[in-house]
Amino acid sequence: MSEIAKFNHAKMLSPKRNTTMASSIEELSNEQLQHFGIDPKSDYGQALGSLTQHLYHAQTDVQQLWKVTTDTLAGLSKQDKVAYFNAKKFLSFQLAKVLDTLQNPFRATYQSMTKQSGSQVSKSHYPLFDNITALFSATPVVVRTATYVYACTEWVDDAFQGKESTHQIYSRLLNPTNISLANAIVDLEAGPYAADYLAWNFNSGMAAIDALLSNVLSHGDIIIVSRNVYGGVYQLLHDYFARENRLDVKIEWFDGYSADEFSVFLEVTRDKYQQERSQGKALHVYLESPCNPHGYVLDVAGISKLAHAHGHLVMLDATLATPILHQPLQRKDKTERPDYVVHSYTKDICGSGATTAGVVIGESYRMFQGKGDSVNGYHWSKTMFWDVYYIKGAFLDSEKAFDVLNGMKTLEMRIMQKVINTTVFSQFLASHPDLNVNCHAIEGHKNAELRKSQMRHGWPCALFTVDMQRAGVARETFVRFFDALEPAFSHQVSIGQSNTIILCPALTSHSELDKTAQEQGGIYLTTMRVAMGTDNVKELIAHFINTARLHIDPVYPGFSAKFMRASDIDTLYMQTSRRVSEQHFSSASPI
């Protein structure tokens, strides 16, 4: 590293980093003392001057360490990686120890300035150094603060320009716990490409989707949307963005799932809006895969490649897949990756059902740049942070971020159990000749091949539907049956929890759609959406059969007898459990 580069790194620690007249580290140190009114010749000044010079040199050394790390990491042996990691870990302890040692003289000085007497005791302690030991917390610290202490004028000026990441201003914008979660989801979703991506967390999945659409869409744009999206997304697009007095966005509903179907649909749509596109209106693609309520998957990679070949952005809601079942941002061919991935943390990623939260993940240059910057021809003002996140205030608070981080610890094992339960329960239902089961876990299902090609291990999504249209069960009988499915099946309007949830989407999650739109999406009054949990699936099956005996058999004799035999259910459960467990545990990296 050149001396000029070393000095430029060092001056970032200066309180006059943008206006310094110094040309050496010694001058930076003297300038710092002068800035705070310290006599460099005094005993205090000499001790402080020596320390500040060490810190400026340490800054250049850390930058050199970072450069060496990035240059050599890919070629290191596992033994060297272990050694380097632990050396850096201990270095963090040493730096924290220096700060902690500074705490006592800092507090003593502060206390000497505060003369509390009589009723004048409102002055509280100064908490700056109390947080140092939290660096060694085994779990992310819940930072419950609205605002932060300024370092100095030039640093906070840079912070407001988006050029000082360690100087947070306001928890509506950045919060350490929130940032921990953003880093964790990017690592999980993007894997080896995590350095290229950035995430912003929101207080709900819908807030995340609204932020994404608000950032991407302009007045009069065209958007291709996969048909079976969450009802709230349909309402947001149809009743808000598409309104003439709002953004007058043109929506085209894509009914297919494969890349071949999309290729035809894209060409038709491009031709239909050729005039609008020639006037500068953009065409975008919004996908939900797996989709709600049937759990079908789309060929995200193939669709993304086709869209990108024509310069169209692709947005993907991957909530139902989670990064365990599908990792679209880890495709080697970048054209096969969606530009943005959305998750509702509320569902499986958190898993408890106690927190509402959401996230948008995108390439870093689309998500944040410092003011005045332009990367890949993308102006800073168009990034999600400045365009939406900074001004809308739909941030995720630290307590919710902590809940999601805790939930992520058990995500993989919960998903594996749900895969087993989904496979067993859907095949049990499909054994009944009068039920119509929409679940790609069933061999021969129209979406099964895409499930095998898109999902890790070919595992199914834990959401599907079953309806009684074919059986001709009257609405009154169906309602009595459905209402009696509690307590084994929870009557709740959510998905992704540990308990199995069942609802009628026509009356709840997709009630925003009119009858025609519902039927186009395969949703009827007897349609039940099943969100599998981690419960004992054989107990669920037993309750389902007994409820059918109680409420359906008296009207439709012999209905419950058409399900598979108990011995066949036991065999199916054991075979499925062994297969899924073997797929999971055999996929671990070699030693």
Coordinates of C-alpha atoms in Angstrom, one line a residue:
M1 CA 0.0 0.0 0.0
S2 CA 1.4 3.4 -1.0
E3 CA 2.0 6.1 1.6
I4 CA -0.7 8.3 0.0
A5 CA -3.2 5.4 0.3
K6 CA -2.1 4.8 3.9
F7 CA -2.6 8.5 4.8
N8 CA -6.0 8.6 3.0
H9 CA -7.2 5.7 5.1
A10 CA -5.8 7.3 8.3
K11 CA -7.5 10.6 7.8
M12 CA -10.9 8.9 7.9
L13 CA -10.4 8.8 11.7
S14 CA -9.8 12.6 11.8
P15 CA -12.6 14.9 13.1
K16 CA -11.6 17.1 10.1
R17 CA -11.6 14.2 7.6
N18 CA -13.0 16.4 4.8
T19 CA -11.2 19.7 5.6
T20 CA -7.9 18.6 7.0
M21 CA -4.7 20.5 6.0
A22 CA -2.5 17.8 7.4
S23 CA -0.2 15.8 5.2
S24 CA 1.1 13.2 7.7
I25 CA -0.1 11.2 10.6
E26 CA 1.7 13.3 13.1
E27 CA 0.0 16.4 11.7
L28 CA -3.3 14.6 11.9
S29 CA -2.7 14.0 15.5
N30 CA -1.8 17.6 16.3
E31 CA -4.7 18.8 14.3
Q32 CA -7.1 16.6 16.4
L33 CA -5.7 17.9 19.7
Q34 CA -6.1 21.5 18.4
H35 CA -9.7 20.7 17.3
F36 CA -10.7 19.8 20.9
G37 CA -8.6 22.6 22.6
I38 CA -5.9 20.3 24.0
D39 CA -2.4 21.7 24.6
P40 CA -0.1 19.2 22.9
K41 CA 2.8 20.1 25.3
S42 CA 0.8 19.3 28.4
D43 CA 1.1 15.9 30.1
Y44 CA -2.5 15.2 28.9
G45 CA -1.7 16.4 25.4
Q46 CA 1.4 14.3 25.1
A47 CA -0.4 11.1 26.3
L48 CA -3.4 11.8 24.0
G49 CA -1.1 12.7 21.1
S50 CA 0.8 9.4 21.3
L51 CA -2.5 7.5 21.5
T52 CA -4.1 9.2 18.5
Q53 CA -1.0 8.5 16.4
H54 CA -1.2 4.8 17.3
L55 CA -4.9 4.8 16.3
Y56 CA -4.2 6.5 12.9
H57 CA -1.5 3.9 12.2
A58 CA -3.9 1.1 13.4
Q59 CA -6.5 2.3 10.9
T60 CA -4.0 1.9 8.0
D61 CA -2.9 -1.5 9.3
V62 CA -6.5 -2.7 9.5
Q63 CA -7.1 -1.6 5.9
Q64 CA -4.0 -3.4 4.9
L65 CA -5.2 -6.5 6.7
W66 CA -8.5 -6.3 4.8
K67 CA -6.8 -6.0 1.5
V68 CA -4.6 -9.0 2.2
T69 CA -7.7 -10.9 3.3
T70 CA -9.7 -10.2 0.1
D71 CA -6.6 -10.9 -2.1
T72 CA -5.8 -14.3 -0.5
L73 CA -9.1 -15.7 1.0
A74 CA -10.1 -17.7 -2.0
G75 CA -6.8 -19.6 -2.1
L76 CA -6.5 -20.3 1.7
S77 CA -6.5 -23.8 3.1
K78 CA -9.2 -24.6 5.7
Q79 CA -6.4 -24.7 8.4
D80 CA -5.3 -21.2 7.4
K81 CA -8.9 -19.9 7.5
V82 CA -9.4 -21.3 11.0
A83 CA -6.1 -19.6 12.1
Y84 CA -6.9 -16.3 10.4
F85 CA -10.4 -16.2 11.8
N86 CA -9.4 -16.8 15.4
A87 CA -6.5 -14.3 15.1
K88 CA -9.0 -11.6 13.9
K89 CA -11.5 -12.6 16.6
F90 CA -8.9 -12.1 19.3
L91 CA -7.9 -8.8 17.7
S92 CA -11.5 -7.7 18.2
F93 CA -11.3 -8.5 21.9
Q94 CA -8.0 -6.5 22.1
L95 CA -9.6 -3.4 20.4
A96 CA -12.6 -3.7 22.7
K97 CA -10.3 -4.0 25.7
V98 CA -8.6 -0.7 24.7
L99 CA -12.0 1.0 24.6
D100 CA -13.1 -0.5 27.9
T101 CA -9.8 0.7 29.5
L102 CA -10.7 4.2 28.3
Q103 CA -14.1 3.9 30.1
N104 CA -12.8 4.8 33.6
P105 CA -11.0 8.1 32.8
F106 CA -13.9 9.0 30.5
R107 CA -16.5 8.4 33.2
A108 CA -14.4 10.2 35.8
T109 CA -14.1 13.3 33.6
Y110 CA -17.9 13.2 33.0
Q111 CA -18.7 12.8 36.7
S112 CA -16.4 15.7 37.6
M113 CA -18.5 18.0 35.2
T114 CA -21.8 17.0 36.9
K115 CA -22.5 18.6 40.3
Q116 CA -25.8 17.0 41.4
S117 CA -27.2 18.5 44.6
G118 CA -30.5 19.1 46.1
S119 CA -33.3 18.4 43.6
Q120 CA -30.9 18.9 40.7
V121 CA -30.4 15.2 40.0
S122 CA -31.9 14.9 36.5
K123 CA -28.6 14.4 34.8
S124 CA -28.2 10.8 33.9
H125 CA -25.0 8.8 33.3
Y126 CA -23.4 8.8 29.9
P127 CA -23.9 5.3 28.4
L128 CA -21.4 5.4 25.5
F129 CA -18.9 3.0 27.0
D130 CA -21.4 0.8 28.7
N131 CA -22.2 -0.9 25.4
I132 CA -18.6 -2.1 24.7
T133 CA -19.0 -5.5 26.5
A134 CA -22.1 -6.1 24.4
L135 CA -19.7 -6.8 21.5
F136 CA -19.2 -10.2 23.0
S137 CA -22.8 -11.2 23.3
A138 CA -23.5 -14.7 21.8
T139 CA -26.6 -13.4 20.2
P140 CA -27.3 -10.0 18.4
V141 CA -27.9 -7.2 20.9
V142 CA -31.4 -5.7 20.9
V143 CA -30.5 -2.0 20.5
R144 CA -33.5 -0.1 21.9
T145 CA -32.8 3.5 21.0
A146 CA -34.3 6.0 18.7
T147 CA -31.2 8.1 18.2
Y148 CA -27.4 8.1 18.6
V149 CA -24.6 10.2 19.9
Y150 CA -22.7 12.3 17.3
A151 CA -19.0 11.9 17.0
C152 CA -18.3 15.3 15.5
T153 CA -19.7 17.7 12.9
E154 CA -17.9 16.3 9.8
W155 CA -18.7 12.7 10.7
V156 CA -22.4 13.3 11.2
D157 CA -22.4 15.3 8.0
D158 CA -21.0 12.3 6.2
A159 CA -23.6 10.1 7.9
F160 CA -26.4 12.2 6.5
Q161 CA -24.8 11.9 3.1
G162 CA -24.8 8.1 3.5
K163 CA -21.0 8.0 3.6
E164 CA -20.4 6.9 7.2
S165 CA -21.8 3.5 7.9
T166 CA -20.7 3.3 11.5
H167 CA -22.3 6.6 12.5
Q168 CA -26.0 5.8 12.7
I169 CA -28.3 8.7 13.0
Y170 CA -31.8 7.5 13.7
S171 CA -33.3 4.0 14.2
R172 CA -36.0 4.6 11.6
L173 CA -33.1 4.4 9.1
L174 CA -30.5 2.1 10.6
N175 CA -30.4 0.1 13.8
P176 CA -27.6 -2.4 14.8
T177 CA -30.1 -5.3 15.4
N178 CA -31.8 -4.6 12.2
I179 CA -28.5 -4.6 10.3
S180 CA -27.6 -7.9 11.9
L181 CA -30.7 -9.4 10.5
A182 CA -30.2 -7.9 7.1
N183 CA -26.7 -9.3 7.0
A184 CA -28.0 -12.7 8.1
I185 CA -30.7 -13.0 5.4
V186 CA -28.3 -11.9 2.7
D187 CA -25.7 -14.6 3.7
L188 CA -28.4 -17.2 3.7
E189 CA -30.1 -16.2 0.5
A190 CA -27.1 -15.2 -1.7
G191 CA -24.4 -17.5 -0.2
P192 CA -21.1 -17.1 -2.2
Y193 CA -22.5 -13.9 -3.9
A194 CA -23.5 -12.3 -0.6
A195 CA -20.9 -9.5 -1.0
D196 CA -22.9 -8.3 -4.1
Y197 CA -26.2 -7.9 -2.3
L198 CA -27.9 -5.8 0.4
A199 CA -31.2 -6.0 2.2
W200 CA -33.6 -3.6 3.8
N201 CA -36.0 -4.8 6.5
F202 CA -39.6 -3.6 6.9
N203 CA -42.3 -4.0 9.5
S204 CA -44.3 -6.4 7.4
G205 CA -44.1 -8.4 4.2
M206 CA -46.6 -6.2 2.6
A207 CA -44.6 -3.1 3.6
A208 CA -41.6 -4.7 1.9
I209 CA -43.6 -5.4 -1.3
D210 CA -45.0 -1.9 -1.3
A211 CA -41.6 -0.4 -0.9
L212 CA -40.2 -2.5 -3.8
L213 CA -43.1 -1.7 -6.2
S214 CA -42.9 2.0 -5.2
N215 CA -39.2 2.0 -5.9
V216 CA -39.4 0.2 -9.3
L217 CA -42.7 1.4 -10.8
S218 CA -43.2 4.7 -12.5
H219 CA -46.4 6.2 -13.9
G220 CA -47.8 4.3 -16.8
D221 CA -45.4 1.4 -16.6
I222 CA -46.4 -2.2 -17.5
I223 CA -46.1 -5.1 -15.1
I224 CA -46.5 -8.8 -15.8
V225 CA -47.7 -10.6 -12.7
S226 CA -48.0 -14.3 -12.0
R227 CA -51.6 -15.2 -11.5
N228 CA -51.7 -16.8 -8.1
V229 CA -50.2 -14.0 -5.9
Y230 CA -51.1 -13.3 -2.3
G231 CA -54.5 -11.5 -2.1
G232 CA -52.9 -8.5 -0.5
V233 CA -50.5 -8.1 -3.4
Y234 CA -53.5 -8.4 -5.8
Q235 CA -55.3 -5.6 -3.9
L236 CA -52.2 -3.4 -3.7
L237 CA -51.6 -3.7 -7.5
H238 CA -55.2 -3.6 -8.7
D239 CA -56.7 -1.1 -6.2
Y240 CA -53.7 1.2 -5.8
F241 CA -50.9 1.1 -8.4
A242 CA -53.3 0.4 -11.4
R243 CA -55.7 3.3 -10.6
E244 CA -55.6 6.1 -13.1
N245 CA -55.4 8.7 -10.3
R246 CA -52.4 6.9 -8.8
L247 CA -49.7 5.4 -11.1
D248 CA -52.0 4.1 -13.8
V249 CA -49.8 0.9 -14.1
K250 CA -51.0 -1.6 -16.7
I251 CA -51.2 -5.2 -15.2
E252 CA -51.0 -8.3 -17.3
W253 CA -51.7 -11.6 -15.5
F254 CA -49.5 -14.5 -16.4
D255 CA -51.3 -17.8 -15.9
G256 CA -48.4 -20.2 -16.8
Y257 CA -45.5 -21.6 -14.8
S258 CA -42.9 -22.6 -17.4
A259 CA -40.3 -20.6 -19.3
D260 CA -41.9 -21.6 -22.6
E261 CA -45.3 -20.3 -21.5
F262 CA -43.7 -17.1 -20.3
S263 CA -41.8 -16.6 -23.6
V264 CA -45.0 -16.6 -25.5
F265 CA -46.8 -14.3 -23.0
L266 CA -43.9 -11.9 -22.9
E267 CA -43.8 -11.5 -26.6
V268 CA -47.6 -10.9 -26.8
T269 CA -47.3 -8.3 -24.0
R270 CA -44.4 -6.5 -25.5
D271 CA -46.3 -6.2 -28.8
K272 CA -49.5 -5.1 -27.0
Y273 CA -47.6 -2.2 -25.3
Q274 CA -45.2 -1.4 -28.1
Q275 CA -46.4 2.2 -28.3
E276 CA -46.2 2.8 -24.5
R277 CA -42.7 1.3 -24.4
S278 CA -41.6 3.6 -27.3
Q279 CA -42.7 6.5 -25.1
G280 CA -40.4 5.5 -22.3
K281 CA -42.7 3.3 -20.2
A282 CA -40.9 0.3 -18.7
L283 CA -42.1 -3.3 -18.5
H284 CA -41.4 -5.3 -15.4
V285 CA -42.0 -8.8 -14.1
Y286 CA -43.4 -9.7 -10.7
L287 CA -43.4 -13.4 -9.6
E288 CA -44.5 -15.3 -6.6
S289 CA -42.9 -18.7 -6.4
P290 CA -44.1 -20.9 -4.7
C291 CA -47.4 -19.1 -5.1
N292 CA -50.4 -18.6 -2.8
P293 CA -52.7 -20.5 -2.3
H294 CA -51.7 -23.7 -4.2
G295 CA -47.9 -23.7 -3.6
Y296 CA -47.0 -24.1 -7.3
V297 CA -43.5 -23.1 -8.4
L298 CA -42.5 -21.2 -11.5
D299 CA -39.4 -21.6 -13.5
V300 CA -37.8 -18.6 -12.0
A301 CA -34.4 -19.1 -13.6
G302 CA -35.8 -19.5 -17.1
I303 CA -38.3 -16.6 -16.8
S304 CA -35.6 -14.3 -15.4
K305 CA -33.3 -15.1 -18.3
L306 CA -36.0 -14.4 -20.8
A307 CA -37.0 -11.1 -19.1
H308 CA -33.4 -10.0 -18.8
A309 CA -32.7 -10.7 -22.5
H310 CA -35.2 -7.9 -23.2
G311 CA -34.0 -5.6 -20.4
H312 CA -36.9 -6.1 -18.0
L313 CA -36.5 -6.2 -14.2
V314 CA -37.7 -9.3 -12.3
M315 CA -39.1 -9.2 -8.8
L316 CA -39.6 -12.4 -6.8
D317 CA -41.7 -13.1 -3.7
A318 CA -39.9 -16.2 -2.4
T319 CA -41.6 -16.2 1.0
L320 CA -43.0 -19.8 0.8
A321 CA -39.8 -21.3 -0.4
T322 CA -37.5 -19.7 2.2
P323 CA -33.8 -19.8 1.4
I324 CA -33.9 -23.5 2.4
L325 CA -36.0 -24.7 -0.4
H326 CA -34.9 -22.3 -3.2
Q327 CA -31.9 -20.1 -3.6
P328 CA -32.5 -18.1 -6.8
L329 CA -29.7 -15.6 -6.1
Q330 CA -27.1 -18.4 -6.1
R331 CA -27.5 -19.2 -9.8
K332 CA -24.1 -19.1 -11.5
D333 CA -25.6 -17.5 -14.5
K334 CA -26.5 -14.0 -13.3
T335 CA -29.1 -13.6 -16.0
E336 CA -31.1 -16.4 -14.3
R337 CA -31.3 -14.5 -11.0
P338 CA -34.2 -12.2 -10.2
D339 CA -33.2 -8.6 -9.6
Y340 CA -35.0 -8.5 -6.3
V341 CA -36.1 -11.2 -3.8
V342 CA -38.8 -10.5 -1.2
H343 CA -39.6 -12.5 2.0
S344 CA -42.3 -12.1 4.6
Y345 CA -40.3 -12.9 7.7
T346 CA -43.7 -13.3 9.4
K347 CA -44.0 -16.8 7.9
D348 CA -41.4 -19.6 8.1
I349 CA -38.2 -17.6 8.5
C350 CA -39.4 -16.4 11.9
G351 CA -41.7 -19.4 12.4
S352 CA -43.3 -18.4 15.7
G353 CA -46.2 -16.4 14.4
A354 CA -45.4 -13.7 16.9
T355 CA -43.8 -11.2 14.7
T356 CA -44.8 -9.3 11.5
A357 CA -41.8 -8.4 9.3
G358 CA -40.5 -8.4 5.7
V359 CA -37.4 -7.8 3.7
V360 CA -36.2 -6.9 0.2
I361 CA -32.9 -8.1 -1.1
G362 CA -31.2 -6.7 -4.2
E363 CA -27.9 -5.9 -5.7
S364 CA -26.0 -3.4 -3.5
Y365 CA -25.9 -0.6 -6.1
R366 CA -29.7 -0.8 -6.5
M367 CA -30.2 -0.7 -2.7
F368 CA -27.8 2.0 -1.4
Q369 CA -25.2 4.5 -2.6
G370 CA -23.8 7.6 -0.9
K371 CA -25.2 10.9 -2.1
G372 CA -23.6 12.0 -5.3
D373 CA -22.5 8.5 -6.4
S374 CA -23.5 6.6 -9.5
V375 CA -22.7 2.9 -9.9
N376 CA -23.3 0.9 -13.1
G377 CA -25.1 4.0 -14.5
Y378 CA -27.5 3.8 -11.6
H379 CA -28.0 7.2 -9.8
W380 CA -27.9 7.3 -6.0
S381 CA -31.3 8.9 -5.8
K382 CA -32.9 5.9 -7.4
T383 CA -31.7 3.4 -4.8
M384 CA -34.2 1.9 -2.5
F385 CA -32.8 3.5 0.6
W386 CA -33.0 7.1 -0.6
D387 CA -36.1 6.7 -2.9
V388 CA -38.3 4.8 -0.4
Y389 CA -36.8 3.5 2.8
Y390 CA -35.4 6.9 3.9
I391 CA -38.7 8.7 3.6
K392 CA -41.5 6.1 4.2
G393 CA -40.6 5.0 7.7
A394 CA -41.7 1.4 7.4
F395 CA -38.6 0.2 9.2
L396 CA -38.3 -2.9 11.3
D397 CA -37.7 -2.3 15.1
S398 CA -35.0 -4.0 17.0
E399 CA -37.2 -6.4 19.0
K400 CA -38.8 -7.8 15.9
A401 CA -35.5 -8.1 14.2
F402 CA -34.2 -10.1 17.2
D403 CA -37.3 -12.4 17.0
V404 CA -36.6 -13.2 13.4
L405 CA -32.9 -13.8 14.0
N406 CA -33.8 -16.3 16.7
G407 CA -36.3 -18.0 14.5
M408 CA -33.7 -18.4 11.7
K409 CA -31.7 -20.7 14.0
T410 CA -34.2 -23.5 13.6
L411 CA -35.4 -22.8 10.1
E412 CA -33.7 -25.7 8.4
M413 CA -34.9 -28.4 10.7
R414 CA -38.5 -27.0 10.7
I415 CA -38.6 -26.9 6.9
M416 CA -37.4 -30.6 6.7
Q417 CA -40.2 -31.7 9.0
K418 CA -42.7 -29.7 7.0
V419 CA -41.5 -31.4 3.8
I420 CA -42.2 -34.8 5.4
N421 CA -45.7 -33.7 6.6
T422 CA -46.6 -32.1 3.3
T423 CA -45.7 -35.1 1.3
V424 CA -47.6 -37.5 3.6
F425 CA -50.7 -35.4 4.2
S426 CA -51.1 -34.5 0.5
Q427 CA -50.8 -38.1 -0.6
F428 CA -53.3 -39.2 2.0
L429 CA -55.8 -36.6 0.7
A430 CA -55.1 -37.6 -2.9
S431 CA -55.9 -41.2 -2.1
H432 CA -59.6 -40.1 -1.9
P433 CA -61.1 -40.3 -5.4
D434 CA -63.6 -37.5 -4.8
L435 CA -61.1 -34.8 -3.6
N436 CA -59.2 -32.5 -5.9
V437 CA -55.7 -31.9 -4.4
N438 CA -53.6 -29.1 -5.8
C439 CA -50.1 -30.0 -4.5
H440 CA -47.0 -30.5 -6.4
A441 CA -45.7 -33.1 -3.9
I442 CA -48.0 -35.6 -5.6
E443 CA -46.2 -37.5 -8.4
G444 CA -47.8 -36.9 -11.8
H445 CA -49.1 -33.5 -10.7
K446 CA -48.9 -30.8 -13.4
N447 CA -46.4 -28.8 -11.3
A448 CA -44.4 -31.8 -10.0
E449 CA -41.6 -31.5 -12.7
L450 CA -41.0 -27.9 -12.1
R451 CA -40.9 -28.6 -8.3
K452 CA -38.2 -31.2 -9.0
S453 CA -36.1 -28.8 -11.1
Q454 CA -36.5 -25.7 -9.0
M455 CA -36.5 -26.7 -5.4
R456 CA -33.6 -28.1 -3.4
H457 CA -33.8 -31.9 -3.3
G458 CA -37.0 -31.5 -5.2
W459 CA -38.7 -30.8 -1.9
P460 CA -42.3 -29.5 -2.0
C461 CA -43.7 -26.2 -0.6
A462 CA -45.6 -26.6 2.6
L463 CA -48.7 -24.9 1.2
F464 CA -51.3 -26.5 -1.0
T465 CA -55.1 -26.6 -1.5
V466 CA -57.8 -29.3 -1.6
D467 CA -61.4 -28.8 -2.7
M468 CA -64.6 -30.8 -2.6
Q469 CA -66.0 -29.6 -5.9
R470 CA -65.7 -33.0 -7.5
A471 CA -67.4 -34.7 -4.6
G472 CA -70.4 -32.3 -4.8
V473 CA -70.4 -31.7 -1.1
A474 CA -73.0 -29.1 -0.3
R475 CA -71.9 -25.8 1.2
E476 CA -73.8 -26.4 4.5
T477 CA -72.2 -29.8 5.0
F478 CA -68.8 -28.5 4.1
V479 CA -69.0 -25.6 6.6
R480 CA -69.9 -28.0 9.5
F481 CA -67.0 -30.2 8.5
F482 CA -64.5 -27.3 8.2
D483 CA -65.5 -25.7 11.5
A484 CA -64.9 -29.0 13.3
L485 CA -61.3 -29.3 12.1
E486 CA -60.1 -27.5 15.2
P487 CA -58.1 -28.1 17.4
A488 CA -55.9 -30.3 15.3
F489 CA -55.9 -27.8 12.4
S490 CA -55.7 -24.1 13.5
H491 CA -58.3 -21.7 12.0
Q492 CA -55.9 -18.8 11.5
V493 CA -55.2 -16.3 8.7
S494 CA -51.5 -16.9 8.3
I495 CA -48.9 -19.5 7.2
G496 CA -45.4 -20.6 8.1
Q497 CA -45.9 -21.4 11.8
S498 CA -45.2 -24.5 13.8
N499 CA -48.9 -25.4 13.9
T500 CA -50.8 -26.6 10.8
I501 CA -53.2 -23.9 9.6
I502 CA -56.3 -24.3 7.4
L503 CA -58.6 -21.7 5.9
C504 CA -61.0 -21.0 3.1
P505 CA -59.1 -18.6 0.8
A506 CA -62.3 -17.5 -1.0
L507 CA -63.5 -16.0 2.3
T508 CA -60.2 -14.9 3.8
S509 CA -56.7 -14.5 2.1
H510 CA -58.2 -14.1 -1.4
S511 CA -61.5 -12.5 -0.6
E512 CA -60.2 -9.3 -2.4
L513 CA -60.6 -11.2 -5.7
D514 CA -64.0 -11.2 -7.4
K515 CA -65.6 -14.6 -8.1
T516 CA -64.3 -14.8 -11.7
A517 CA -60.7 -14.0 -10.6
Q518 CA -61.0 -16.6 -7.8
E519 CA -62.2 -19.3 -10.1
Q520 CA -59.4 -18.4 -12.6
G521 CA -57.0 -19.0 -9.7
G522 CA -58.6 -22.4 -8.9
I523 CA -60.3 -21.1 -5.7
Y524 CA -63.9 -22.2 -4.9
L525 CA -66.1 -22.0 -1.8
T526 CA -65.1 -25.5 -0.8
T527 CA -61.4 -24.9 -1.4
M528 CA -59.2 -25.4 1.8
R529 CA -55.7 -23.9 1.9
V530 CA -53.5 -26.1 4.1
A531 CA -50.3 -24.6 5.6
M532 CA -48.5 -27.5 7.0
G533 CA -46.8 -27.2 10.4
T534 CA -44.4 -29.4 12.3
D535 CA -47.1 -31.3 14.1
N536 CA -47.6 -35.1 14.2
V537 CA -49.0 -35.6 10.8
K538 CA -50.6 -38.9 11.7
E539 CA -52.6 -37.2 14.4
L540 CA -53.7 -34.7 11.8
I541 CA -54.8 -37.4 9.5
A542 CA -56.8 -39.2 12.3
H543 CA -58.6 -36.0 13.1
F544 CA -59.4 -35.3 9.5
I545 CA -60.9 -38.8 9.0
N546 CA -63.0 -38.6 12.3
T547 CA -64.3 -35.2 11.4
A548 CA -65.4 -36.5 8.0
R549 CA -67.1 -39.4 9.7
L550 CA -68.9 -37.0 12.0
H551 CA -70.2 -34.5 9.5
I552 CA -69.9 -35.8 5.9
D553 CA -70.7 -39.5 6.2
P554 CA -74.3 -39.0 7.5
V555 CA -75.0 -37.0 4.3
Y556 CA -72.7 -38.8 1.9
P557 CA -72.5 -42.4 3.2
G558 CA -69.1 -44.1 2.9
F559 CA -67.2 -40.9 2.2
S560 CA -64.5 -41.4 4.9
A561 CA -64.0 -45.0 3.9
K562 CA -62.4 -44.0 0.6
F563 CA -59.2 -42.8 2.2
M564 CA -56.1 -45.0 2.2
R565 CA -55.8 -47.7 4.9
A566 CA -54.1 -46.9 8.2
S567 CA -51.3 -49.5 7.5
D568 CA -50.6 -47.7 4.2
I569 CA -50.4 -44.4 6.0
D570 CA -47.8 -45.8 8.4
T571 CA -45.8 -47.2 5.5
L572 CA -46.0 -43.9 3.6
Y573 CA -44.9 -41.9 6.7
M574 CA -41.8 -44.1 7.4
Q575 CA -40.7 -44.2 3.7
T576 CA -41.1 -40.4 3.4
S577 CA -39.3 -39.7 6.6
R578 CA -36.3 -41.9 5.7
R579 CA -36.0 -40.4 2.2
V580 CA -36.2 -36.8 3.2
S581 CA -33.8 -37.3 6.1
E582 CA -31.3 -39.1 3.9
Q583 CA -31.5 -36.3 1.3
H584 CA -30.9 -33.7 4.0
F585 CA -28.0 -35.3 5.9
S586 CA -26.2 -36.7 2.8
S587 CA -26.0 -33.2 1.3
A588 CA -23.6 -31.9 4.0
S589 CA -20.3 -30.7 2.8
P590 CA -17.5 -33.3 2.9
I591 CA -14.9 -33.0 5.7

